[in-house]
Coordinates of C-alpha atoms in Angstrom, one line a residue:
M1 CA 0.0 0.0 0.0
K2 CA 1.4 3.4 -1.0
V3 CA 1.0 6.3 1.4
L4 CA 2.0 9.8 0.7
Y5 CA 2.6 11.8 3.9
V6 CA 2.3 15.6 3.8
T7 CA 4.1 17.3 6.7
N8 CA 5.3 20.6 7.9
S9 CA 8.3 19.1 9.6
I10 CA 11.8 20.6 9.5
G11 CA 13.3 19.8 12.9
M12 CA 12.5 17.1 15.3
G13 CA 9.4 18.5 17.1
G14 CA 6.6 16.4 18.5
A15 CA 4.8 15.9 15.2
S16 CA 8.1 15.0 13.5
V17 CA 9.0 12.4 16.2
A18 CA 5.5 11.0 16.0
I19 CA 5.7 10.3 12.2
I20 CA 9.2 8.9 12.5
N21 CA 8.0 6.5 15.2
M22 CA 5.0 5.5 13.0
L23 CA 7.1 4.9 9.9
T24 CA 9.7 2.8 11.8
H25 CA 7.0 0.1 12.3
L26 CA 4.8 0.7 9.2
I27 CA 7.6 0.0 6.8
Q28 CA 7.8 -3.4 8.3
E29 CA 4.3 -4.0 7.0
D30 CA 3.4 -3.6 3.4
I31 CA 3.4 0.2 3.6
T32 CA 5.5 2.0 0.9
P33 CA 5.9 5.6 2.0
M34 CA 6.8 8.9 0.5
V35 CA 7.1 12.0 2.7
T36 CA 6.9 15.7 1.7
C37 CA 8.2 18.5 3.8
P38 CA 8.9 22.3 3.5
M39 CA 12.7 22.2 3.4
E40 CA 15.8 20.2 4.3
G41 CA 16.5 19.7 8.0
T42 CA 17.0 17.1 10.7
F43 CA 13.6 15.6 9.9
S44 CA 14.5 14.9 6.3
S45 CA 17.9 13.6 7.3
E46 CA 16.3 11.1 9.7
L47 CA 14.0 9.9 6.9
K48 CA 16.9 9.5 4.5
K49 CA 18.7 7.4 7.1
M50 CA 15.6 5.1 7.0
N51 CA 15.8 5.0 3.2
I52 CA 12.4 6.7 3.0
P53 CA 12.0 9.0 -0.1
V54 CA 11.6 12.7 0.7
Q55 CA 10.2 15.5 -1.5
I56 CA 10.8 19.1 -0.7
I57 CA 7.7 21.2 -1.7
G58 CA 8.1 24.4 0.3
N59 CA 4.6 24.2 1.9
P60 CA 3.8 26.7 4.7
L61 CA 1.5 26.3 7.7
E62 CA -1.9 27.4 6.3
I63 CA -2.7 29.9 9.0
Y64 CA -3.1 33.7 9.0
P65 CA 0.1 35.6 9.7
K66 CA 0.4 36.8 13.3
I67 CA 0.7 40.5 14.2
Y68 CA 3.2 40.8 17.1
S69 CA 4.7 44.3 16.4
W70 CA 4.1 47.4 14.3
R71 CA 6.5 46.0 11.7
S72 CA 4.5 42.8 11.3
Y73 CA 1.3 45.0 11.1
I74 CA 2.8 47.0 8.2
K75 CA 4.0 43.8 6.5
Y76 CA 0.7 41.9 7.0
P77 CA -0.6 42.3 3.4
Y78 CA 2.8 41.1 2.0
S79 CA 2.9 38.2 4.5
L80 CA -0.6 37.1 3.5
L81 CA 0.3 37.4 -0.2
Q82 CA 3.4 35.3 0.5
L83 CA 1.3 32.7 2.2
T84 CA -1.0 32.3 -0.7
W85 CA 1.9 32.2 -3.2
K86 CA 3.8 29.5 -1.3
R87 CA 0.6 27.5 -0.8
H88 CA -0.1 27.7 -4.5
F89 CA 3.3 26.4 -5.6
A90 CA 3.5 23.8 -2.9
Y91 CA 0.1 22.5 -4.1
K92 CA 1.5 22.2 -7.6
K93 CA 4.6 20.3 -6.4
L94 CA 2.4 18.0 -4.4
C95 CA 0.3 17.2 -7.4
L96 CA 3.5 16.3 -9.3
C97 CA 4.4 13.9 -6.4
I98 CA 1.0 12.3 -6.7
D99 CA 1.4 11.9 -10.5
K100 CA 4.7 10.2 -10.0
F101 CA 4.1 8.2 -6.8
K102 CA 0.4 7.2 -7.3
P103 CA -0.5 6.8 -3.6
D104 CA -3.4 4.7 -2.3
I105 CA -3.9 7.1 0.6
I106 CA -2.7 10.7 1.3
H107 CA -2.0 11.3 5.0
T108 CA -1.6 14.9 6.2
N109 CA 0.4 14.8 9.5
V110 CA -0.9 18.0 11.1
G111 CA -4.1 20.0 11.1
P112 CA -2.9 23.4 9.7
I113 CA -2.1 22.0 6.2
H114 CA -4.9 21.8 3.6
I115 CA -3.1 21.1 0.4
G116 CA -3.1 17.3 1.1
Y117 CA -6.9 17.4 1.4
L118 CA -7.3 19.5 -1.7
A119 CA -5.1 17.3 -3.8
A120 CA -6.9 14.2 -2.6
Q121 CA -10.2 15.7 -3.7
K122 CA -8.7 16.4 -7.2
Y123 CA -7.4 12.9 -7.6
G124 CA -10.2 11.0 -5.8
I125 CA -7.8 9.5 -3.3
P126 CA -8.8 8.8 0.3
H127 CA -7.4 11.4 2.7
I128 CA -6.4 11.2 6.3
W129 CA -6.1 14.3 8.4
H130 CA -4.0 13.7 11.6
I131 CA -5.2 16.3 14.0
R132 CA -2.6 17.1 16.6
E133 CA -3.6 20.6 17.7
Y134 CA -6.6 22.7 18.6
Q135 CA -5.0 25.5 16.7
K136 CA -6.6 28.6 18.3
E137 CA -6.8 27.3 21.9
D138 CA -3.2 26.1 22.1
F139 CA -1.1 28.0 19.6
D140 CA -3.4 31.0 18.8
M141 CA -3.5 29.8 15.2
H142 CA -6.2 30.9 12.8
P143 CA -6.8 28.6 9.9
F144 CA -6.6 30.0 6.4
P145 CA -9.1 30.7 4.9
S146 CA -11.2 30.2 8.0
M147 CA -12.0 27.9 10.8
S148 CA -15.5 27.2 9.3
V149 CA -13.8 26.0 6.1
Y150 CA -11.4 23.8 8.1
Q151 CA -14.4 22.3 10.0
K152 CA -16.2 21.7 6.7
R153 CA -13.2 19.9 5.2
I154 CA -12.4 17.7 8.2
H155 CA -16.1 16.6 8.3
D156 CA -16.2 15.8 4.6
K157 CA -17.3 12.2 4.0
S158 CA -14.2 11.5 1.8
N159 CA -11.9 12.7 4.6
H160 CA -10.9 10.6 7.6
C161 CA -9.5 12.1 10.8
I162 CA -7.1 10.7 13.4
C163 CA -7.1 12.6 16.7
I164 CA -4.3 12.2 19.2
T165 CA -6.7 12.5 22.2
K166 CA -10.4 11.9 22.9
N167 CA -10.8 15.5 24.0
M168 CA -9.6 16.8 20.6
F169 CA -12.0 14.4 18.9
E170 CA -14.9 15.8 20.9
H171 CA -13.7 19.4 20.5
F172 CA -14.1 19.1 16.7
G173 CA -17.3 17.0 16.9
L174 CA -15.9 14.2 14.7
D175 CA -17.7 11.1 13.4
S176 CA -17.1 7.8 15.2
I177 CA -18.0 6.0 12.0
K178 CA -15.3 7.4 9.7
D179 CA -12.9 9.0 12.2
T180 CA -10.9 7.6 15.1
V181 CA -8.6 8.3 18.1
I182 CA -5.1 6.9 18.1
Y183 CA -2.7 8.0 20.8
D184 CA 0.8 8.8 19.6
G185 CA 3.4 6.1 19.9
V186 CA 5.9 7.5 22.3
I187 CA 8.1 4.8 23.7
D188 CA 9.3 1.2 23.0
K189 CA 8.2 -0.7 26.1
K190 CA 10.9 -3.2 25.5
D191 CA 13.4 -0.4 26.3
I192 CA 12.0 0.1 29.8
K193 CA 14.6 0.6 32.6
S194 CA 14.4 0.8 36.4
I195 CA 13.7 4.2 38.1
N196 CA 16.8 6.1 39.1
Q197 CA 16.9 6.1 42.9
N198 CA 19.7 8.6 43.1
K199 CA 18.0 11.6 41.6
E200 CA 19.8 14.9 41.2
S201 CA 18.4 18.1 42.7
Y202 CA 16.8 19.9 39.7
I203 CA 13.5 20.6 38.1
L204 CA 13.3 20.1 34.4
F205 CA 11.4 21.8 31.6
A206 CA 11.8 20.6 28.0
G207 CA 10.1 22.2 25.0
R208 CA 10.2 25.2 22.7
L209 CA 10.6 28.5 24.6
E210 CA 7.3 30.3 23.7
D211 CA 4.3 31.5 25.6
A212 CA 2.1 28.5 24.4
K213 CA 4.4 26.2 26.3
G214 CA 3.9 28.1 29.6
I215 CA 7.6 28.7 30.3
K216 CA 7.0 32.1 31.8
E217 CA 4.3 30.7 34.1
L218 CA 6.8 28.1 35.3
L219 CA 9.4 30.8 36.0
C220 CA 6.9 32.8 38.0
A221 CA 6.2 29.8 40.1
Y222 CA 9.9 28.9 40.4
D223 CA 10.7 32.4 41.5
K224 CA 8.4 32.1 44.5
Y225 CA 9.6 28.6 45.2
A226 CA 13.3 29.5 45.2
L227 CA 12.8 32.7 47.2
N228 CA 11.0 30.7 49.9
G229 CA 13.6 28.1 50.5
G230 CA 13.1 25.7 47.6
K231 CA 16.1 23.4 47.3
F232 CA 16.1 22.5 43.6
D233 CA 17.6 24.3 40.6
L234 CA 15.7 24.7 37.3
Y235 CA 17.0 23.3 34.0
I236 CA 15.4 24.5 30.8
A237 CA 16.0 22.5 27.7
G238 CA 14.7 23.9 24.5
K239 CA 15.1 26.2 21.5
G240 CA 14.3 29.9 21.9
S241 CA 15.5 33.3 20.8
D242 CA 18.0 35.3 22.9
E243 CA 15.3 38.0 23.1
Y244 CA 12.8 35.6 24.6
K245 CA 15.3 34.2 27.1
K246 CA 16.0 37.8 28.2
E247 CA 12.3 38.3 28.8
C248 CA 12.2 35.0 30.8
L249 CA 15.2 36.1 33.0
E250 CA 13.5 39.4 33.8
I251 CA 10.8 37.4 35.6
L252 CA 13.3 36.1 38.2
D253 CA 14.7 37.9 41.2
D254 CA 18.3 38.7 40.7
S255 CA 19.3 36.6 43.6
I256 CA 18.1 33.3 42.0
K257 CA 19.0 33.9 38.3
N258 CA 22.1 31.8 38.7
R259 CA 19.9 28.8 39.7
V260 CA 18.1 28.7 36.3
L261 CA 20.2 27.1 33.6
F262 CA 19.2 27.4 29.9
L263 CA 20.6 24.3 28.1
G264 CA 19.4 25.2 24.6
E265 CA 18.1 22.6 22.2
C266 CA 19.2 19.1 23.2
E267 CA 19.5 15.9 21.3
H268 CA 16.8 13.3 22.1
D269 CA 19.1 11.0 24.0
K270 CA 20.3 14.0 26.1
I271 CA 16.7 14.9 27.0
Y272 CA 16.1 11.3 28.1
E273 CA 19.2 11.4 30.3
L274 CA 18.0 14.7 31.8
M275 CA 14.6 13.2 32.5
Y276 CA 16.2 10.1 34.1
N277 CA 18.2 12.2 36.5
A278 CA 15.6 15.0 37.2
T279 CA 13.5 14.9 40.4
I280 CA 10.6 16.9 38.9
F281 CA 9.4 17.4 35.4
V282 CA 7.0 20.3 34.7
V283 CA 4.5 20.6 31.8
P284 CA 3.0 24.1 32.0
S285 CA 1.7 24.2 28.4
R286 CA -1.4 26.3 28.0
N287 CA -3.3 23.6 26.2
E288 CA -1.1 20.7 25.0
G289 CA -2.5 18.7 22.2
F290 CA -1.2 15.4 23.4
G291 CA 1.9 16.0 25.5
F292 CA 4.5 13.8 23.9
I293 CA 7.0 15.1 26.4
T294 CA 4.8 14.2 29.4
A295 CA 4.7 10.5 28.4
E296 CA 8.4 10.5 27.8
A297 CA 9.1 12.0 31.3
M298 CA 6.9 9.4 32.9
F299 CA 8.6 6.6 31.0
N300 CA 12.0 7.9 32.2
G301 CA 10.9 7.8 35.8
T302 CA 10.5 11.4 36.9
V303 CA 7.5 12.8 38.8
V304 CA 5.4 15.0 36.5
I305 CA 3.6 18.2 37.5
G306 CA 1.3 19.1 34.7
K307 CA -1.3 21.7 33.8
N308 CA -4.7 20.2 34.1
T309 CA -5.7 21.0 30.5
G310 CA -5.8 19.4 27.1
G311 CA -3.7 16.3 26.4
T312 CA -1.8 16.6 29.6
K313 CA -5.0 16.3 31.6
E314 CA -6.2 13.3 29.4
Q315 CA -2.9 11.5 30.1
M316 CA -3.3 12.0 33.8
D317 CA -7.0 11.0 33.6
N318 CA -6.0 7.8 31.8
G319 CA -3.4 7.0 34.5
K320 CA -6.0 7.5 37.2
V321 CA -8.3 5.0 35.6
L322 CA -5.7 2.4 34.9
A323 CA -3.6 2.8 38.1
K324 CA -6.6 3.5 40.3
K325 CA -4.8 6.5 41.7
E326 CA -3.1 9.7 40.5
I327 CA 0.2 9.2 38.5
A328 CA 1.1 12.9 38.4
F329 CA 0.3 16.2 40.1
R330 CA -2.2 18.6 38.5
Y331 CA -2.5 22.3 38.8
I332 CA -4.2 25.3 37.1
K333 CA -3.0 28.4 39.0
T334 CA 0.6 29.5 39.2
Q335 CA 0.4 29.5 43.0
D336 CA -0.7 25.9 42.9
L337 CA 2.4 25.0 40.9
T338 CA 4.6 26.6 43.5
E339 CA 3.0 24.6 46.2
L340 CA 3.4 21.4 44.2
L341 CA 7.1 22.0 43.7
F342 CA 7.5 22.0 47.5
K343 CA 5.2 19.0 47.8
V344 CA 7.3 16.8 45.4
Q345 CA 10.5 18.1 47.0
N346 CA 9.3 16.8 50.3
L347 CA 8.0 13.4 49.1
S348 CA 9.4 10.3 50.9
D349 CA 11.5 8.0 48.8
E350 CA 8.8 5.3 49.0
S351 CA 6.0 7.7 47.8
Y352 CA 8.2 9.0 45.0
M353 CA 9.0 5.5 43.7
D354 CA 5.4 4.5 44.0
I355 CA 4.2 7.4 41.8
T356 CA 7.0 7.0 39.2
K357 CA 6.5 3.2 38.8
S358 CA 2.8 3.6 38.4
A359 CA 3.2 6.3 35.7
Q360 CA 5.8 4.3 33.8
A361 CA 3.5 1.3 33.7
V362 CA 0.6 3.4 32.3
V363 CA 2.8 4.8 29.6
C364 CA 4.0 1.4 28.6
E365 CA 0.4 0.2 28.3
L366 CA -1.0 3.1 26.3
Y367 CA 1.7 4.8 24.3
D368 CA 3.8 2.0 22.8
K369 CA 5.1 2.8 19.3
K370 CA 4.4 -0.7 17.9
S371 CA 0.8 -0.8 19.2
Q372 CA 0.1 2.6 17.8
S373 CA 1.4 1.7 14.4
Q374 CA -0.7 -1.5 14.4
S375 CA -3.8 0.5 15.1
L376 CA -2.9 3.0 12.3
Y377 CA -2.2 0.1 9.8
K378 CA -5.7 -1.4 10.6
F379 CA -7.2 2.1 10.0
Y380 CA -5.4 2.3 6.6
L381 CA -6.8 -1.1 5.6
S382 CA -10.3 -0.2 6.5
I383 CA -10.1 3.0 4.4
K384 CA -8.5 1.2 1.4
K385 CA -11.2 -1.4 1.5
G386 CA -13.8 1.2 1.7
T387 CA -15.2 -0.2 5.0
D388 CA -15.9 1.5 8.3
H389 CA -13.4 0.8 11.0
D390 CA -14.4 -1.0 14.1

């Protein structure tokens, strides 16, 4: 079965890692993939290592340009024109890929790309839309040309949606007959290792440095924690501009700035090592779609404190159902986060190990890469055969 994947991946963010994980197992079945992306980067390099053909088509995210300064306001008409121009030529290149590759299914890997759907309509090929984001509620994205058009397209009977959480499925009002929920495959449960019993004294954040990821909220909470006797330092792993880092540091009292370490963008293995050694992992994202990083932190045996919203909440809810108890700590207000930092700091060794072992077991049961890929493969088969999935 030939599947053409339409992505907006350049680096190795959550959506990029997710599709790499999927393809690792799908190519062991009878799936023959081709992947499109906007430009060369670490994502395309990883695919080439896997001998998966990649086509560069220059496609943008199909969202309205953001106005964040007077310069962006003045440039808005040009930015919008540039979006439509890039979109047009990317669509043409995608059609050339379809003519050459002749896929059985077109699979768009993120919500804010429409050209895969439009090309599928033109060629009469089944289309899958992998919805990984709320768009407005998490990243303040506004679909081009409109949210109502996006809603109409994802509900089209010739389109099939995969949502990465039940909450997202319900948010968009999708159809249980033609659409489905498949959690991202995050870990290989065969790689499980014991919890580190000699944790180091630091709190870890990993993710892009931007408002949507809640880093400033974490820094506000940490500032109060550190000024009131908190023992742990804060490590921040993630890519961000120097200007944004400066804004972050301005939140902190001068006396504790030396306790916050910006590590920059780290390799995947390094993130896992940091998680393994961290005492606390914080997920303060405004409204995480799934929370890839949450599951990874639990798998690597650190206690998670997560914002009780979106995919982070759903993962914690899933854990509560399976483990019959909480597997992480939840918060909504910044003050609550500060209090939870102290609470985890003061956990007994026994309580700490109990929480981390329970969380690790839940992740192994729900978010295994092979299991996710098998569910996806069955979904492909049902679409190719023209039958409704179970």
